[in-house]
Coordinates of C-alpha atoms in Angstrom, one line a residue:
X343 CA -6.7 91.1 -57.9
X344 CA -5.9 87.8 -57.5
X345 CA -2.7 85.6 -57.2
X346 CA -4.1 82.9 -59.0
X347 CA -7.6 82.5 -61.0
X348 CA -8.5 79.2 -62.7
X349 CA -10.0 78.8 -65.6
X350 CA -12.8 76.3 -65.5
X351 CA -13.6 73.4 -62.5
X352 CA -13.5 70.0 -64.5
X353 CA -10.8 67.8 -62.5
X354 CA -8.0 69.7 -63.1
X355 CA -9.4 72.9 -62.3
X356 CA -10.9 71.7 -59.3
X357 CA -8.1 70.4 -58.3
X358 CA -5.5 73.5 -59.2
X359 CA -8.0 75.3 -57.3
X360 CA -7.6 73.3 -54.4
X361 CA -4.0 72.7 -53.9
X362 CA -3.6 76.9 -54.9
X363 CA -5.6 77.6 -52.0
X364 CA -4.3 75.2 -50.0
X365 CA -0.6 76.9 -50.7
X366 CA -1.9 80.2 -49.3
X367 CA -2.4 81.8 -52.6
X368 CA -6.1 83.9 -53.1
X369 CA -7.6 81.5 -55.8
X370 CA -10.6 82.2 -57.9
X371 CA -12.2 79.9 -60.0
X372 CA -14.1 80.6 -62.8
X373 CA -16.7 77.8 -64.5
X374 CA -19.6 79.0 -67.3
X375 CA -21.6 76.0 -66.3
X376 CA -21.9 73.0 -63.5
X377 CA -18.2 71.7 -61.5
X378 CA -16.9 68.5 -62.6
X379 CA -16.7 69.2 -66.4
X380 CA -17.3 65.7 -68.7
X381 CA -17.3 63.8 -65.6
X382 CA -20.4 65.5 -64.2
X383 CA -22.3 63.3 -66.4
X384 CA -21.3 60.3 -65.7
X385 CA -22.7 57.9 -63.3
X386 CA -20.5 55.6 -62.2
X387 CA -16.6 56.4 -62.0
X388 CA -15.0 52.9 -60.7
X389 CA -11.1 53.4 -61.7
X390 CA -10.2 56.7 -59.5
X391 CA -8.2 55.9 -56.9
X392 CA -9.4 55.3 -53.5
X393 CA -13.0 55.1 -54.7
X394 CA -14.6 52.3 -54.9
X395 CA -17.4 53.4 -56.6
X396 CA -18.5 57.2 -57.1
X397 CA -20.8 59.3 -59.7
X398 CA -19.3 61.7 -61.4
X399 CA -20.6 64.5 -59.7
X400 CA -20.3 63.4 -56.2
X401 CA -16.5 63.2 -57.1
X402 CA -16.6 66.8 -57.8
X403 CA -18.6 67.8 -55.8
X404 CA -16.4 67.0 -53.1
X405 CA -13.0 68.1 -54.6
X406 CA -14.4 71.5 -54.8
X407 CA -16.0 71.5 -51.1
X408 CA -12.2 70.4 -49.9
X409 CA -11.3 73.9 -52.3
X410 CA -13.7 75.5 -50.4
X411 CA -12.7 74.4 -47.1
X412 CA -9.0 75.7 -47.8
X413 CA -10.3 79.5 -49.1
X414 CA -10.7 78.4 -53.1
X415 CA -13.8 81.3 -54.2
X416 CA -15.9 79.9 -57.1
X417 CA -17.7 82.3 -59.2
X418 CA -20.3 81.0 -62.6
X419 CA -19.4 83.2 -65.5
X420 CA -18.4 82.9 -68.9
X421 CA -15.0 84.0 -70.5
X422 CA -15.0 85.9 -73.5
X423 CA -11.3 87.0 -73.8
X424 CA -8.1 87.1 -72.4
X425 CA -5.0 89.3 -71.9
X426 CA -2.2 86.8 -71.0
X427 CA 0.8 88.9 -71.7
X428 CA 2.5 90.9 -68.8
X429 CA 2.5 90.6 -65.0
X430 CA -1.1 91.2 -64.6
X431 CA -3.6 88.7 -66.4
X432 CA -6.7 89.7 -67.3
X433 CA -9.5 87.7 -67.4
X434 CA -13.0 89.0 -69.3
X435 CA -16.3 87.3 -68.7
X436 CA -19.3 88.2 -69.4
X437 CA -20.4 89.3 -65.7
X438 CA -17.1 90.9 -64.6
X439 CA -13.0 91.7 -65.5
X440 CA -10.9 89.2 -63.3
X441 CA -7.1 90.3 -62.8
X442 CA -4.4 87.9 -61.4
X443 CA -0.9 87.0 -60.9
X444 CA -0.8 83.8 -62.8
X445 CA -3.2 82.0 -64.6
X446 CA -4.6 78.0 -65.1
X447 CA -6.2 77.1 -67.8
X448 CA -8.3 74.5 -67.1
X449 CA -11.3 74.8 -69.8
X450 CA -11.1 70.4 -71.1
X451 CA -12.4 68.9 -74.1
X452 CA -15.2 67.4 -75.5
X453 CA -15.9 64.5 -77.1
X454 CA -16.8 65.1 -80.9
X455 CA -20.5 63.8 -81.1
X456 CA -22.2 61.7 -83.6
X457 CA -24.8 64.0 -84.3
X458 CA -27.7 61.5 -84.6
X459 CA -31.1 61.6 -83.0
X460 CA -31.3 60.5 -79.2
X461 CA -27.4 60.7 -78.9
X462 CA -28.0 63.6 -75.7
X463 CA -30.7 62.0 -74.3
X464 CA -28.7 58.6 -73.8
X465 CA -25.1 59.8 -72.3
X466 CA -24.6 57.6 -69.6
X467 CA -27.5 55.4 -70.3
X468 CA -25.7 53.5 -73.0
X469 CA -24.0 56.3 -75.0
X470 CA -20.2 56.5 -73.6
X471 CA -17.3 58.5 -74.8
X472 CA -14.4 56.9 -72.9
X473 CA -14.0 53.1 -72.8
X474 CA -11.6 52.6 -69.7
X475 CA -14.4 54.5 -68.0
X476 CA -17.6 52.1 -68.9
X477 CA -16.3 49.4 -70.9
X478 CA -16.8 46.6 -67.3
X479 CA -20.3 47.5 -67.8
X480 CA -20.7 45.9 -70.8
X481 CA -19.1 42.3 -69.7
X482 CA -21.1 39.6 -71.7
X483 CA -23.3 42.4 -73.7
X484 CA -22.7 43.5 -77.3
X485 CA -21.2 47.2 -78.2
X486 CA -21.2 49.2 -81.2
X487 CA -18.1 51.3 -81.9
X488 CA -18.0 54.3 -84.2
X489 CA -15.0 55.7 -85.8
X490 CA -12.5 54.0 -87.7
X491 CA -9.3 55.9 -86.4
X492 CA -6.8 54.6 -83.8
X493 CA -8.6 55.9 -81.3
X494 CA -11.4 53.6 -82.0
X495 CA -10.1 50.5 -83.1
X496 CA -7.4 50.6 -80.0
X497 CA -10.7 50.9 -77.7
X498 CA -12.7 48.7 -79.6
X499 CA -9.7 46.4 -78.8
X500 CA -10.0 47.0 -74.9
X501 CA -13.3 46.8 -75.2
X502 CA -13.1 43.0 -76.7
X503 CA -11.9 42.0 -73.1
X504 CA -15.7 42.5 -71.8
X505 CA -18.3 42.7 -74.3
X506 CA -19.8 39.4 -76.1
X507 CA -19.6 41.0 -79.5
X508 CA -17.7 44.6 -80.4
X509 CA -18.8 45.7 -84.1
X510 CA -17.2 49.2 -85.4
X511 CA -19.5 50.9 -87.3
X512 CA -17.2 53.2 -89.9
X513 CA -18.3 55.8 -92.6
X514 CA -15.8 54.3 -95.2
X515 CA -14.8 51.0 -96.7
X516 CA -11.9 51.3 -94.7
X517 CA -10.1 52.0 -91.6
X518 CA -7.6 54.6 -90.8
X519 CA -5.9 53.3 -87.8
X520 CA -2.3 52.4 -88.1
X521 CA -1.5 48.9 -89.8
X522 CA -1.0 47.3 -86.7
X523 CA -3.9 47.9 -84.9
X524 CA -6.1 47.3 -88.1
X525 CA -4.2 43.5 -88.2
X526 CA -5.3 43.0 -84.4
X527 CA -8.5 43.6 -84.6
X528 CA -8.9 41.6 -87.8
X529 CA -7.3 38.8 -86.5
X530 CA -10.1 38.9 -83.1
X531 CA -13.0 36.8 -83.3
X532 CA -15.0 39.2 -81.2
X533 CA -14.8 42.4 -83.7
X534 CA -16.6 42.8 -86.2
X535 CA -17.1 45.2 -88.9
X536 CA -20.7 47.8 -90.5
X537 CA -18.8 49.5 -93.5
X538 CA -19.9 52.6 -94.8
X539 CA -22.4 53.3 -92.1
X540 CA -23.6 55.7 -89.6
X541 CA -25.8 55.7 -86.7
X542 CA -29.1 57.9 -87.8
X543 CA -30.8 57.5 -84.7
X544 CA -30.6 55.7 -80.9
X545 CA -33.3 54.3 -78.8
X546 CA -34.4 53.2 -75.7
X547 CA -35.6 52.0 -72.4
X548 CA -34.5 54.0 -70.0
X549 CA -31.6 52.4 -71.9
X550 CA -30.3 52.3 -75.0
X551 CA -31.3 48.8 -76.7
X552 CA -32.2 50.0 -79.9
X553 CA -30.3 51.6 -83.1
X554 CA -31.1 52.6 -86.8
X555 CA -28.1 52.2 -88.9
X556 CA -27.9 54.4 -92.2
X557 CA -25.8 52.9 -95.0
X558 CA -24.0 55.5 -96.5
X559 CA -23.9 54.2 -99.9
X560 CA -27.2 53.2 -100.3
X561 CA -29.3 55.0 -98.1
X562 CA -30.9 51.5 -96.6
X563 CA -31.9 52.5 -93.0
X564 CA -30.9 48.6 -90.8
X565 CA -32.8 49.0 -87.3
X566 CA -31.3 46.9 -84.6
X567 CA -33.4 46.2 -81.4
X568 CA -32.7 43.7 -78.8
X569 CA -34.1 42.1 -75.8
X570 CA -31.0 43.5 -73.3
X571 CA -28.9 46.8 -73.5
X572 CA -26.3 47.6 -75.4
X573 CA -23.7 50.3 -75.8
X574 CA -22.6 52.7 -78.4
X575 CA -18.7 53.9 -77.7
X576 CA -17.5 57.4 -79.8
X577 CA -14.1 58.2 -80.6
X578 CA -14.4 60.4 -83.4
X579 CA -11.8 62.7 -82.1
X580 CA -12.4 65.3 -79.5
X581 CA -12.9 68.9 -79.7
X582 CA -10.8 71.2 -77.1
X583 CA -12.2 74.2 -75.6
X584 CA -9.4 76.8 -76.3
X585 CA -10.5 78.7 -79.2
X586 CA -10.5 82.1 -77.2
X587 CA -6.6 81.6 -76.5
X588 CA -6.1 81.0 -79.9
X589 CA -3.3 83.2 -81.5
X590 CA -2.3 83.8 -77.7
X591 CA -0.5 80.4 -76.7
X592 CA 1.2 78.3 -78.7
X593 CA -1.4 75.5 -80.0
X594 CA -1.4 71.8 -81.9
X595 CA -4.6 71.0 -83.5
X596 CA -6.0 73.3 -81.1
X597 CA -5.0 71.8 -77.9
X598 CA -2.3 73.8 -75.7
X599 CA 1.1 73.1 -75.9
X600 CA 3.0 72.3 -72.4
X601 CA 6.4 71.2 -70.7
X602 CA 5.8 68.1 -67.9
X603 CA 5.6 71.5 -65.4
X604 CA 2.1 72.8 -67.2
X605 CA 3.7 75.7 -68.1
X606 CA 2.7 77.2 -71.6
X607 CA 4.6 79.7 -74.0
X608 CA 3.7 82.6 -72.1
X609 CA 5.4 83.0 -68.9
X610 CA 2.9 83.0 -65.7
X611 CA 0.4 80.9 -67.7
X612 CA -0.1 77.3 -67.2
X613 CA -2.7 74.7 -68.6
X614 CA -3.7 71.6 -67.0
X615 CA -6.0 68.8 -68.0
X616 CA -7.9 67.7 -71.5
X617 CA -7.4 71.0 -73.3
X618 CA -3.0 70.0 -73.9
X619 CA -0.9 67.7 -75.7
X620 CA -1.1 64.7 -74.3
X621 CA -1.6 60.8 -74.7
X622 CA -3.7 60.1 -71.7
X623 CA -7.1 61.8 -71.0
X624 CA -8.8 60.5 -67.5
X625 CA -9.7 61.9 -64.5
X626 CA -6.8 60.8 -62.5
X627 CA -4.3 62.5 -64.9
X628 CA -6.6 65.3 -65.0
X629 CA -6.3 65.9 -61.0
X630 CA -2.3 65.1 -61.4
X631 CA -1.8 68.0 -64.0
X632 CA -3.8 70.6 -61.6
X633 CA -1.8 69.3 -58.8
X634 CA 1.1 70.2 -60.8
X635 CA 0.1 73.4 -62.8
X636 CA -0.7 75.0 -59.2
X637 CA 2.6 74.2 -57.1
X638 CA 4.7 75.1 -60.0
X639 CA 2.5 78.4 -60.0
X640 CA 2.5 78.8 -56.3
X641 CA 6.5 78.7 -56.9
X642 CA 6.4 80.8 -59.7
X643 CA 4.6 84.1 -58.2
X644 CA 7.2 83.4 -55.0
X645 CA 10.2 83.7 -57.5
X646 CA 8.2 86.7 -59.2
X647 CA 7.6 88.6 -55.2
X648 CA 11.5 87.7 -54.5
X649 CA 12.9 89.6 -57.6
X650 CA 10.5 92.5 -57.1
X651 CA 11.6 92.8 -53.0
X652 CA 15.0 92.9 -54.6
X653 CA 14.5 95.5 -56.6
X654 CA 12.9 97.7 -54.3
X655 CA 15.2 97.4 -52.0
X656 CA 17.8 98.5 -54.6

């Protein structure tokens, strides 16, 4: 029994886990695969603060040794279900049955992927799903965006301010994104536009500097190679990792709804990170909403102790 078991150890839940611990309260987390979540796989994180420069996996690697250092246990396993309703939460995995006061849920998102042959094999090395992460590596070189959403024209946008040439690379004749954004990147000189296309296939170097382009209407297969790298940015939506809560919390397009205290619809269960409602998805706001999810907890479960001493005593 536990008073507080996380659910995952991607930023926020590293993070939750840490700050839990560090308020005294007996904190499991609980992560099916490697700490650090999306960022794991990312080489160079440039825009957290008070880091220069840091992999992605160095940066979790060392929020979850200061968990460790304040009592935070870590155990691999996989959840299968949950019972969120009640005092006691129960967690089940694969490996074991978890029980705790309150619970985090902590589980992120993932990008939607192209699909295409050689996406997997070049995350990182040219493939990126986030441009306020990589974009400053691209300053003078070209990028390909795909998607045709807000999403990707509003990155596409930021991504104008570094790379030489930014061409969006969309499966219609047309874009979705809101009128606005469609007018500003029309009107810049550095976007342009590969209509009814998709990527069939990336290659490489070591890096990517090479592409095959199917067009969609057609079937004519354009391959682009070039002397330096390149880089392919994806904002085809993302894909949250909540469907066991499903039917348990209350949801919007599958991501968990929250107040600004983490707290969910079911009382003693918070979420925190990529998996809720919410405009911004980074690392930094990631860490803030485990911050946040575990004091409220911690205050939470004292509230809970305070009216059960009361009603002993009565």
């Amino acid at each position: 029994m536990y008073d507080l078991i996380v659910l995952g150890a991607g930023p926020a839940g590293l993070t939750a886990g840490l700050y839990g611990a560090r308020a005294k309260l007996n904190t499991l987390v609980i992560e099916k695969a490697v700490e650090g979540g999306q960022i794991s796989s990312t080489t160079d994180v440039e825009n957290y603060p008070g880091s220069l420069m840091v992999s992605g996996l160095e940066l979790a690697i060392t929020i979850k040794s200061q968990a460790e250092n304040f009592g935070t246990e870590f155990v691999m396993d996989e959840v299968i279900d949950v019972e969120l309703e009640g005092k006691v939460k129960k967690v089940i995995c694969k490996e074991n049955v978890y029980e705790a006061k309150v619970i985090i849920i902590a589980t992120g998102a993932h990008p939607r992927k192209i699909g295409c042959v050689g996406e997997d094999e070049f995350i990182g090395r040219g493939v990126s799903y986030c441009a306020t992460c990589d974009a400053a590596f691209y300053q003078d070189l070209d990028v390909y965006v795909v998607g045709g959403g807000d999403s990707a024209v509003d990155e596409a946008l930021f991504i104008s301010k570094f790379a030489k040439n930014v061409y969006i690379i969309h499966r219609r004749d047309e874009l979705r994104a809101s009128k606005s954004l469609q007018d500003r990147a029309f009107k810049n000189k550095k976007i342009h536009f590969i209509w009814n296309s998709a990527i069939e296939e990336i290659k490489g170097d070591k890096i990517v500097n090479e592409i095959s382009i199917k067009n969609l209407k057609t079937g004519e297969i354009t391959n682009i190679s070039k002397k330096e790298p390149f880089g392919i940015f994806v904002f085809i939506g993302y894909v949250p990792a909540t469907k066991v809560f499903e039917g348990k919390l209350d949801m919007e397009d599958g991501y968990i709804l929250t107040d600004n205290n983490m707290k969910t619809s079911v009382e003693g269960v918070f979420a925190a990170g990529d998996l809720r409602v919410k405009e911004v998805r980074q690392v930094v706001t990631a860490t803030s909403d485990g911050a946040i999810a575990a004091v409220v907890a911690e205050k939470y479960i004292a509230e809970q102790e305070g009216t059960l001493y009361e009603g002993f005593k009565n």
